[in-house]
Coordinates of C-alpha atoms and ligand atoms in Angstrom, one line a residue:
X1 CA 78.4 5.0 33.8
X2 CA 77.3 4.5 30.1
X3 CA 80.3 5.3 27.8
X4 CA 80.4 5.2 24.0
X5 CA 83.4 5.1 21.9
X6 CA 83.1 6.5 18.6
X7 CA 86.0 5.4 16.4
X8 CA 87.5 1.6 17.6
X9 CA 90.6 1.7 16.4
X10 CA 93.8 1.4 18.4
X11 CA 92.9 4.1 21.4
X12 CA 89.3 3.2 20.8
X13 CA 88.9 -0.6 21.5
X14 CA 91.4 -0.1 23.8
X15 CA 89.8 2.7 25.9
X16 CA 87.0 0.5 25.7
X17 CA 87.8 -2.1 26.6
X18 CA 89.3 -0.8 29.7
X19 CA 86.4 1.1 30.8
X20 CA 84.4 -1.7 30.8
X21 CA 87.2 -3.5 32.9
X22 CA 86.7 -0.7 34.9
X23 CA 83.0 -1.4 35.6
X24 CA 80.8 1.5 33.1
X25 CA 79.2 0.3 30.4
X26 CA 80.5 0.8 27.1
X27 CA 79.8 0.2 23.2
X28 CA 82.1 1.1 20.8
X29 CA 80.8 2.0 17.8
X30 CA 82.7 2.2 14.2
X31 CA 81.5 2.9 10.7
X32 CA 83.9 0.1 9.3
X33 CA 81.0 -3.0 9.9
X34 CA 84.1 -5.8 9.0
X35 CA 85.3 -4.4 12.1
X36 CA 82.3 -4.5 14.1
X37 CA 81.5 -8.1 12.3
X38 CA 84.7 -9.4 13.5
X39 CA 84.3 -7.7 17.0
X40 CA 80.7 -9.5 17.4
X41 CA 82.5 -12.9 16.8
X42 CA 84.9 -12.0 18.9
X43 CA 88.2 -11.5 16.8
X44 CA 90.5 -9.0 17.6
X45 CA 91.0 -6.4 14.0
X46 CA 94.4 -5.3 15.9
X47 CA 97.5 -7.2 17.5
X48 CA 97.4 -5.6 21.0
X49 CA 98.9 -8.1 23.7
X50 CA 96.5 -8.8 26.4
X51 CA 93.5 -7.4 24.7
X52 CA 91.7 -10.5 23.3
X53 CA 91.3 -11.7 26.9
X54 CA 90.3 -8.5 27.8
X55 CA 87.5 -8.0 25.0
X56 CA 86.3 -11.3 25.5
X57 CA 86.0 -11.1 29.4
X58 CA 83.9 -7.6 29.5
X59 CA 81.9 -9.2 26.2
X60 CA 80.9 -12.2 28.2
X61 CA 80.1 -10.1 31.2
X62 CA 78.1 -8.1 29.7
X63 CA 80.2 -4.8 30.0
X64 CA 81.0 -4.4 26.3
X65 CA 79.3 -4.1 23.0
X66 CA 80.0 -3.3 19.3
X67 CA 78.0 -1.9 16.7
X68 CA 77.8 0.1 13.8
X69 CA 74.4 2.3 15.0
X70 CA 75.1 5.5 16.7
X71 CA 71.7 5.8 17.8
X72 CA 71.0 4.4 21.0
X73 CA 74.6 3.9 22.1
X74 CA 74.6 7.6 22.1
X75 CA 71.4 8.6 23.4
X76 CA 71.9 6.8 26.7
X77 CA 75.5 8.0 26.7
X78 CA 76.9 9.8 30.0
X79 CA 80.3 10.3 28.3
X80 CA 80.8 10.0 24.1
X81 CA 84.5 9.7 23.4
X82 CA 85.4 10.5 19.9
X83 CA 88.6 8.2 19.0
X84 CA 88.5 8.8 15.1
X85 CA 91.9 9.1 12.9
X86 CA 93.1 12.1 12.5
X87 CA 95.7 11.6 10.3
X88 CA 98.3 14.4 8.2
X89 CA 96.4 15.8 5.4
X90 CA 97.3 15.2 2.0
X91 CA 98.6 17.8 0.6
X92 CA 99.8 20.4 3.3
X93 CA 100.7 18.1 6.3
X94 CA 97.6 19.7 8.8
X95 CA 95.6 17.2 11.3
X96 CA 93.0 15.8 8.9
X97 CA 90.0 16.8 11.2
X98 CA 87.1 16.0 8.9
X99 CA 86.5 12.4 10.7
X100 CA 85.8 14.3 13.8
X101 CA 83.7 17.1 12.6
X102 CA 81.6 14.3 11.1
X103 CA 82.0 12.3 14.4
X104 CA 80.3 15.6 16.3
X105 CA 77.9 16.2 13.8
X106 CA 76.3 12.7 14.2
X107 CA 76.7 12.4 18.2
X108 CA 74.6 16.1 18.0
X109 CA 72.1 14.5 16.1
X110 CA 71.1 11.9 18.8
X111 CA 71.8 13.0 22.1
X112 CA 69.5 12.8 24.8
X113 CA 69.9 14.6 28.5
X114 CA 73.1 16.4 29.4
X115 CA 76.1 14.5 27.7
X116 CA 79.7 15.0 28.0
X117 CA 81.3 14.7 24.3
X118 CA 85.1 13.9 24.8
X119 CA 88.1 14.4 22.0
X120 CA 90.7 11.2 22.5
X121 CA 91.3 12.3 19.1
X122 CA 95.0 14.2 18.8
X123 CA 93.6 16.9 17.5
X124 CA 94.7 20.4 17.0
X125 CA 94.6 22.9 19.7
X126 CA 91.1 24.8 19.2
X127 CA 89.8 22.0 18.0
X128 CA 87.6 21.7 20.5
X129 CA 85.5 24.9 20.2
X130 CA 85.1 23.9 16.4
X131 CA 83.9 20.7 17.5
X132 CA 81.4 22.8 20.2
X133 CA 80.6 25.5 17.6
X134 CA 79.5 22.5 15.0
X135 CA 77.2 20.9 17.5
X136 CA 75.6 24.0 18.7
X137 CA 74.8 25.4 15.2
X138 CA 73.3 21.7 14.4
X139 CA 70.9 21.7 17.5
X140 CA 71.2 24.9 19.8
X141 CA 68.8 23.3 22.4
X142 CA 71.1 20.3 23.1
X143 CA 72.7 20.0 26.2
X144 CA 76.3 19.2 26.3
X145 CA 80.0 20.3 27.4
X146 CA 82.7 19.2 24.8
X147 CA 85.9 18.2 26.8
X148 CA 89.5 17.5 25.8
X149 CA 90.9 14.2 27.2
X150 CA 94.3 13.4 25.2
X151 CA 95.4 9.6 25.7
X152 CA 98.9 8.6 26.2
X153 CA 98.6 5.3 25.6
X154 CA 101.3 3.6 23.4
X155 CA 101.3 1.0 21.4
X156 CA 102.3 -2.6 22.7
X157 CA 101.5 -2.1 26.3
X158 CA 98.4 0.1 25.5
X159 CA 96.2 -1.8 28.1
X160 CA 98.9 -0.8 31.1
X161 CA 99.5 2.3 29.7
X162 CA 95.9 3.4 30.2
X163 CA 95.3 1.4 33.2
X164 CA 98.2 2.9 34.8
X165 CA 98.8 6.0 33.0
X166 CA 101.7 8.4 34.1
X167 CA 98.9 11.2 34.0
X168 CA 95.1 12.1 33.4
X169 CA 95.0 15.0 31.1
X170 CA 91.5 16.7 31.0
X171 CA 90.4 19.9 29.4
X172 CA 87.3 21.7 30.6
X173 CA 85.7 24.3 32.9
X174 CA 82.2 23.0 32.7
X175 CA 81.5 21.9 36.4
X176 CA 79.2 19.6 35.2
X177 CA 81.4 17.6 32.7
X178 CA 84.0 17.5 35.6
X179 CA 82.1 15.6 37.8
X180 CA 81.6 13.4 34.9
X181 CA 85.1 12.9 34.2
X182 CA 86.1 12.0 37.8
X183 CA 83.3 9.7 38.2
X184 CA 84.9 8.1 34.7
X185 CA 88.4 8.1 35.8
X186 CA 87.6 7.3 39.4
X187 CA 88.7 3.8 39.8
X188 CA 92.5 5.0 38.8
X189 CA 93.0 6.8 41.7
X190 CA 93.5 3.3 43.5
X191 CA 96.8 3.8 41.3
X192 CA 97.4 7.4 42.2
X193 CA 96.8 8.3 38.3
X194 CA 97.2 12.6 39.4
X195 CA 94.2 13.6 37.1
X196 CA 95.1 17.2 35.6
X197 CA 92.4 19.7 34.9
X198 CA 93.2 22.1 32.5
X199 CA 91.3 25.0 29.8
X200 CA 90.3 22.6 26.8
X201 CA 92.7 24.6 24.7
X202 CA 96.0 23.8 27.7
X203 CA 95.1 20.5 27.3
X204 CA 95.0 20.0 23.6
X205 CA 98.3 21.2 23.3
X206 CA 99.9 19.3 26.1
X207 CA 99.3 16.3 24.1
X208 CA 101.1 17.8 20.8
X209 CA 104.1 18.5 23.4
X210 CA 104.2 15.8 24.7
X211 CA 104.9 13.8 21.7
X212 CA 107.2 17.0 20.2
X213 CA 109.3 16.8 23.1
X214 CA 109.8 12.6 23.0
X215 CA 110.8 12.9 19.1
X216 CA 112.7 15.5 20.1
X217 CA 115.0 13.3 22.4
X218 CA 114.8 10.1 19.8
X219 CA 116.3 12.7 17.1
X220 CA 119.0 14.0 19.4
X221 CA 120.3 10.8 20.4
X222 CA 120.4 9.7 16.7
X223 CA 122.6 12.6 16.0
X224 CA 124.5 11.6 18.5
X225 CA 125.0 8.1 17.3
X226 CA 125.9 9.8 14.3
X227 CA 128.7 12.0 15.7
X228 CA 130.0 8.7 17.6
X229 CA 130.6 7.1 14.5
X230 CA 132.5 9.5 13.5
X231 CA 134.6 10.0 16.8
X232 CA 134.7 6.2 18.0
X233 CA 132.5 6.6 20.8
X234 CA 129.5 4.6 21.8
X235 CA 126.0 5.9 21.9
X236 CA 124.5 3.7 24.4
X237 CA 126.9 4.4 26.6
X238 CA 126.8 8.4 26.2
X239 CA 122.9 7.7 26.6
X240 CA 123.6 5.4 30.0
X241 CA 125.8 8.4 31.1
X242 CA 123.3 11.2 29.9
X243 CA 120.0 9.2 31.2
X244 CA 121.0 8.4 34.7
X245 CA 120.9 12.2 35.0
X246 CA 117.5 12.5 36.7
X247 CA 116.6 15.7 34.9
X248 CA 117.4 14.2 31.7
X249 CA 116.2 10.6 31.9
X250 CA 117.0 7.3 30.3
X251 CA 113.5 6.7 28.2
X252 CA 113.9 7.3 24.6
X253 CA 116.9 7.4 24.4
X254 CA 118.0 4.2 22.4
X255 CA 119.4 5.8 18.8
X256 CA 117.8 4.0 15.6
X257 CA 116.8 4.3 12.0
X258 CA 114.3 7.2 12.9
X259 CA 111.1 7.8 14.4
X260 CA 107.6 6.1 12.9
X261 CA 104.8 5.5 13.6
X262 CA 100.9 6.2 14.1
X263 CA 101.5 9.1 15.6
X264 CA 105.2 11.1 16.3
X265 CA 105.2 11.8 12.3
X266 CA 102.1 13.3 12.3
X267 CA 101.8 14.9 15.3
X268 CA 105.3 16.5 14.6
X269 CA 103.8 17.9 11.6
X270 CA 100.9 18.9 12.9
X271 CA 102.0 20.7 15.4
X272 CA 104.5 22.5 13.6
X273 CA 101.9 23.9 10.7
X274 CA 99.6 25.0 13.6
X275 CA 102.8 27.1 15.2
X276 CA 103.3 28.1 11.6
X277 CA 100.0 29.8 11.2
X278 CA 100.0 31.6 14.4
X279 CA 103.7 33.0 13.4
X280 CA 104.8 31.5 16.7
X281 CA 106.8 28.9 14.9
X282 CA 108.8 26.0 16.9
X283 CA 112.1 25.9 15.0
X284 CA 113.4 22.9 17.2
X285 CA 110.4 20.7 16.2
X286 CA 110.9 21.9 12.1
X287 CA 114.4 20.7 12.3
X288 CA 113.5 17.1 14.3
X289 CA 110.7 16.5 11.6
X290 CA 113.8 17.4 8.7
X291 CA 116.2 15.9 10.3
X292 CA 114.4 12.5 11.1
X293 CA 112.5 12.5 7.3
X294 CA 116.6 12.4 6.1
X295 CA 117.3 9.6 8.9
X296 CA 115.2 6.6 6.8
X297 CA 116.9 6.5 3.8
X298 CA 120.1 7.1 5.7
X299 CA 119.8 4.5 7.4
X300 CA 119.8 2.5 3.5
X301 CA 122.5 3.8 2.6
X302 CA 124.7 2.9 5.7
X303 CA 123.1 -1.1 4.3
X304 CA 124.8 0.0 1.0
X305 CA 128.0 0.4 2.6
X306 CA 127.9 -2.5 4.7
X307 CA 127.4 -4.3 2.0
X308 CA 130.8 -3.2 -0.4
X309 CA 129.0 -0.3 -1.7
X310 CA 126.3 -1.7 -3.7
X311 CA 123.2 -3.2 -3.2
X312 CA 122.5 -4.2 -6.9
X313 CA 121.3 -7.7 -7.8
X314 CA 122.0 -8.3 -4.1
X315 CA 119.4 -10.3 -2.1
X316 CA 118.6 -8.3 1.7
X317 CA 117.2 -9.9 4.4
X318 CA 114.6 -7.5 6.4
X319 CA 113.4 -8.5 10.1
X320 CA 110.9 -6.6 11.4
X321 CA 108.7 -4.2 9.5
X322 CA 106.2 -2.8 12.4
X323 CA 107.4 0.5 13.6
X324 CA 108.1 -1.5 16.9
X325 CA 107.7 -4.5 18.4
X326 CA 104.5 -6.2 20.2
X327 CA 102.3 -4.0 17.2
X328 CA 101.2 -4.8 13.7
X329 CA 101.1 -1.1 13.1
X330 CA 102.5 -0.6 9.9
X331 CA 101.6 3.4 10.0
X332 CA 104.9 5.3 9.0
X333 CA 107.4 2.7 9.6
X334 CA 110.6 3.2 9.2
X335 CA 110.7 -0.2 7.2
X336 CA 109.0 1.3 4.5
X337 CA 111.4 4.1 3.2
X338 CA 114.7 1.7 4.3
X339 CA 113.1 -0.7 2.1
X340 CA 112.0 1.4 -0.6
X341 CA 115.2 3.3 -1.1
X342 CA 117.0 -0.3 -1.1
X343 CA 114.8 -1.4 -4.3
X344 CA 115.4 1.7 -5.6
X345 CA 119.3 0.8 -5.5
X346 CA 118.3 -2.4 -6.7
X347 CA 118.1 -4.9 -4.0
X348 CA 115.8 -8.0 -3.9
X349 CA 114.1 -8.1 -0.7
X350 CA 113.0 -10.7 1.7
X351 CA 111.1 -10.1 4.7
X352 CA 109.4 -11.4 8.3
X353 CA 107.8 -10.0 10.8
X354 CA 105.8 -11.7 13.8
X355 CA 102.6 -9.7 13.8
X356 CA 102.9 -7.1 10.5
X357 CA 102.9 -9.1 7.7
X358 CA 99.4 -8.9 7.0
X359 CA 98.8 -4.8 7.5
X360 CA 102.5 -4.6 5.3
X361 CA 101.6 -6.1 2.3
X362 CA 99.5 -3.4 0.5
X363 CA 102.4 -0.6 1.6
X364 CA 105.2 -3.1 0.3
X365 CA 103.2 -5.5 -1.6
X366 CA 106.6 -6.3 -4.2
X367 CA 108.9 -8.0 -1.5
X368 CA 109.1 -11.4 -0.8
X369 CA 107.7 -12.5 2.9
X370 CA 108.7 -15.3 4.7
X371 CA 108.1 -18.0 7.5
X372 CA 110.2 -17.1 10.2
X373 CA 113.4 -15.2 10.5
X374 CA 115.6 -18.0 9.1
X375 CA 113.8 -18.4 6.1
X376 CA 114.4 -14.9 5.6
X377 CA 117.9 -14.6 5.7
X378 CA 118.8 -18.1 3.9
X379 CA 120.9 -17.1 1.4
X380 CA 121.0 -13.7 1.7
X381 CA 123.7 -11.1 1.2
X382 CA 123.2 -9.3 4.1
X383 CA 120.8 -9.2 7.2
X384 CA 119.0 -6.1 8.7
X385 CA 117.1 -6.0 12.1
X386 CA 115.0 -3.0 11.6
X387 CA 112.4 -3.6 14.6
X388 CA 113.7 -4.6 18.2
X389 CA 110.8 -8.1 18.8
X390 CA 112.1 -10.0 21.3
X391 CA 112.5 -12.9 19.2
X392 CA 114.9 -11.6 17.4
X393 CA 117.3 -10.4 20.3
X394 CA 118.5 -14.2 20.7
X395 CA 118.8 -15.8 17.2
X396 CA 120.9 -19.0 17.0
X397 CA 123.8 -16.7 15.4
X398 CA 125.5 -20.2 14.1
X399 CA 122.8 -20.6 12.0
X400 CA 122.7 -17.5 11.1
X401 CA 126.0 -17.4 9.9
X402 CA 125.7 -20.6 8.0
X403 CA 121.7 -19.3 6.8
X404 CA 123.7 -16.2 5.2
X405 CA 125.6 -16.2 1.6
X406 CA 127.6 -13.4 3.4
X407 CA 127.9 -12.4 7.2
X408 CA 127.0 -9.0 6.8
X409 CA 124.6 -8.0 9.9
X410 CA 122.9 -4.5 10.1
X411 CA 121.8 -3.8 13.2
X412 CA 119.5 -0.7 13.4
X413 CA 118.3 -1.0 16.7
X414 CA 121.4 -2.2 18.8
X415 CA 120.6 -5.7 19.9
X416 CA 123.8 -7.0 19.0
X417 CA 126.9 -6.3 20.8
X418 CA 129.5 -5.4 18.6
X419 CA 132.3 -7.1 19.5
X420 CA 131.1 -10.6 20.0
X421 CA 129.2 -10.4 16.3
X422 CA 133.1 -9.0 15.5
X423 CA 134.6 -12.5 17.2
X424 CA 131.4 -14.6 15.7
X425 CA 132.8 -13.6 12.5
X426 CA 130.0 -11.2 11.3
X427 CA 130.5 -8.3 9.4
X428 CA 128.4 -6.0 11.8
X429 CA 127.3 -2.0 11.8
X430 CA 125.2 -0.8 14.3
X431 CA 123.9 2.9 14.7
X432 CA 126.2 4.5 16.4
X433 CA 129.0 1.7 17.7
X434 CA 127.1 0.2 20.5
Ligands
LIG501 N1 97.5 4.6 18.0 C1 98.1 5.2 19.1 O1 99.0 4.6 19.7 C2 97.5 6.5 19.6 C3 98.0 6.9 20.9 C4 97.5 8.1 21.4 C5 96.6 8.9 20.6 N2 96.2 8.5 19.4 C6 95.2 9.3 18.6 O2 94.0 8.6 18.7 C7 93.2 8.8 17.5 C8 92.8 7.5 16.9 O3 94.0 6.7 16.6 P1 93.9 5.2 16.3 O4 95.3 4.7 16.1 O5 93.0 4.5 17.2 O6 93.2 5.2 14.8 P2 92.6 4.0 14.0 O7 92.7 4.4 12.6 O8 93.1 2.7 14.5 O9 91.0 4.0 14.4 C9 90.1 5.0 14.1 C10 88.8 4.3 13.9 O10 87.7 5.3 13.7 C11 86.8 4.8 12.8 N3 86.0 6.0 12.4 C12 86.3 7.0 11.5 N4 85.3 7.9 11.4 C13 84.3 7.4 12.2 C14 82.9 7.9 12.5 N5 82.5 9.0 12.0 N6 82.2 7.1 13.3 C15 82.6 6.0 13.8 N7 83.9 5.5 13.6 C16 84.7 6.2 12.8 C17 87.6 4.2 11.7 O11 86.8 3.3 11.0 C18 88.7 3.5 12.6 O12 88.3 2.1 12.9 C19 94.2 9.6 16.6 O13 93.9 11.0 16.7 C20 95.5 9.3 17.1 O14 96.4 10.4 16.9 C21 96.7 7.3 18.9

């Protein structure tokens, strides 16, 4: 099949890249030319693991293009995806929809022949018919069905995720674009991917709850953590002896400084101000989008303890800034406001990251970024592990001890045990006494 991506951003070039792995035909089309420039010569915009190779191989083979010119890709198109931002409005915190209504209004322009125009996009439920309503007020005689296909896919093992995916959630109940979509996803069902057909609308808002319910859990075990503090209990344990509970389940359940992200912020948000509007509103997501806005600079001021109080004229050590590890996604990381807040108290800061350096410098452009983590922390009052990389989970703690002007360690994300830091001499604090 001939598939076009418009928007080749994270889900984009990923979905892309997969389908044409897959064996359809795809170009991926973006109105950012650097980014198509640096796709044509075969450099990857994004840190993705895996997906270099797999860009390169479906390039070469003559599965996958790139290109700035919606014209043809879409004309021959069986299936246009539209994978466009759509991130929280200034202003008002609503899904930011106008890069998709544009996205419709120039597919509509060029199609050609029945063509099924597909939202990736998180987007809004009743989105969708806006998207229809756009393109049949532009050119009533064209012939298309507009279908909801949410992806899952996260970030850092994007390529399994969508090769493998948990689910297929599709939206429509136009036979036609149905057939479409199975002949698209057919080669998962080798994997026993169950493909769910839903109304457009069902489907939209399965995506939004699906990420609600996931912050949800994050948010509960990190007041948790919080109450275990406070008791002398130990949060990974109460979450090993909550998650082995099949109907609760042990994924996302590790306490930490707070959700981030490309997506749980916003789509939190999102989906609340929709619920708002319809006066159907979900009071448990308000309070996990509160409650985990509080958590960042929380988590700063539990540095400012562990460090006597005061973080003034102090010199803080910061490893990891992506919102998690094996991405360069910068997008509402946790980093940012535990940083901020820690300048704002007056802290120098000094930071590394393995993959994020480059995406965090406009965000955070007056901290000082170094080498590798040891640089970081030389001489430096204190040490905080904000993002989980692996290469961080066995650091040469010796030299960390003698790299530091005092052993303070803050662990946000639990990768230290707490009693042997305790016996290596460390001042440590984790989140919630693991
Ligand atoms: N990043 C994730 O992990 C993830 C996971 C699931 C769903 N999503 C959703 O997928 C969507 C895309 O997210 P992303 O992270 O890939 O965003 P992104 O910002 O990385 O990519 C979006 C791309 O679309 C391009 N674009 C914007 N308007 C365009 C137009 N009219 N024509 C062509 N290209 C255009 C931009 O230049 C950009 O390259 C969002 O709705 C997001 O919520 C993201």
């Amino acid at each position: 099949m001939r598939v076009t991506m418009i928007g080749s951003g994270y889900v984009g070039l990923v979905s892309g890249a997969c389908f044409a792995d897959f064996g359809h035909v795809v170009t991926c089309v973006d109105t950012d030319a650097a980014k198509i420039e640096a796709l044509n010569r075969g450099e990857i915009p994004i840190f993705e693991p895996g997906l270099d190779d797999l860009v390169a191989k479906n390039a070469r083979e003559g599965r996958l293009y790139f290109t700035t010119e919606l014209d043809e890709a879409v004309a021959r198109a069986d299936a246009i995806f539209i994978a466009v931002g759509t991130p929280a409005r200034r202003g008002d915190g609503h899904a930011d929809l106008s890069y998709v209504y544009q996205a419709a209004r120039d597919v509509v322009a060029k199609l050609d022949g029945f063509t099924v125009v597909v939202t990736k996009s998180t987007v809004p439920v009743g989105t969708g018919d806006e998207v229809e309503r756009i393109m049949r007020e532009t050119r009533p005689e064209a012939d298309f069905a507009v279908v909801s296909n949410p992806e899952f896919l996260r970030e850092g093992a994007a390529i399994a995720d969508f090769k493998r995916p948990d689910r297929i959630v599709i939206g429509t109940e136009d036979a036609r674009a149905r057939a479409v979509m199975e002949e698209l996803y057919r080669p998962l069902y080798l994997n026993a991917a169950p493909l769910l057909f839903t109304s457009r609308r069902t489907s939209e808002l399965t995506k939004y709850a699906a990420n609600a319910f996931l912050a949800t859990k994050i948010t509960f075990i990190n007041e948790m953590a919080d109450l275990c503090e406070q008791v002398g209990a130990n949060v990974q344990e109460v979450a090993r002896g909550i998650g082995l509970d099949n109907r609760i389940g042990s994924k996302f359940l590790h306490a930490g400084p707070g959700y981030g992200g490309s997506c749980f912020p916003k789509d939190t948000l999102a989906l609340m101000k929709t619920a708002q509007d319809l006066a159907a509103p979900l009071r448990i997501v308000e309070t996990v989008v509160a409650i985990n806005d509080q958590r960042k600079r929380a988590m700063a001021r539990k540095v400012i303890t562990a460090c006597g109080g005061s973080v003034r004229g102090k010199r803080i050590a910061i490893l990891g800034l992506a919102f998690k590890p094996n991405t360069d996604d910068m997008r509402e990381a946790p980093s940012i406001a535990i940083i901020t807040a820690l300048q704002d108290a007056g802290a120098e800061i000094v930071a590394y990251d393995p993959e994020s350096m480059g995406p965090a410098q406009s965000l955070l452009p007056d901290i000082k970024y170094a080498a590798d983590a040891y640089s970081c922390l030389e001489g430096a009052d204190a040490l905080v592990i904000v993002t989980e990389w692996d290469a961080f989970r066995a650091l040469d703690l010796a030299r960390v001890k003698t790299g530091l002007r005092e052993p303070v360690v803050v662990d946000l994300r639990n990768i230290y045990r707490s009693e042997d830091m305790r016996r290596r001499g460390f001042q440590y604090t984790n989140v919630g006494n693991a």
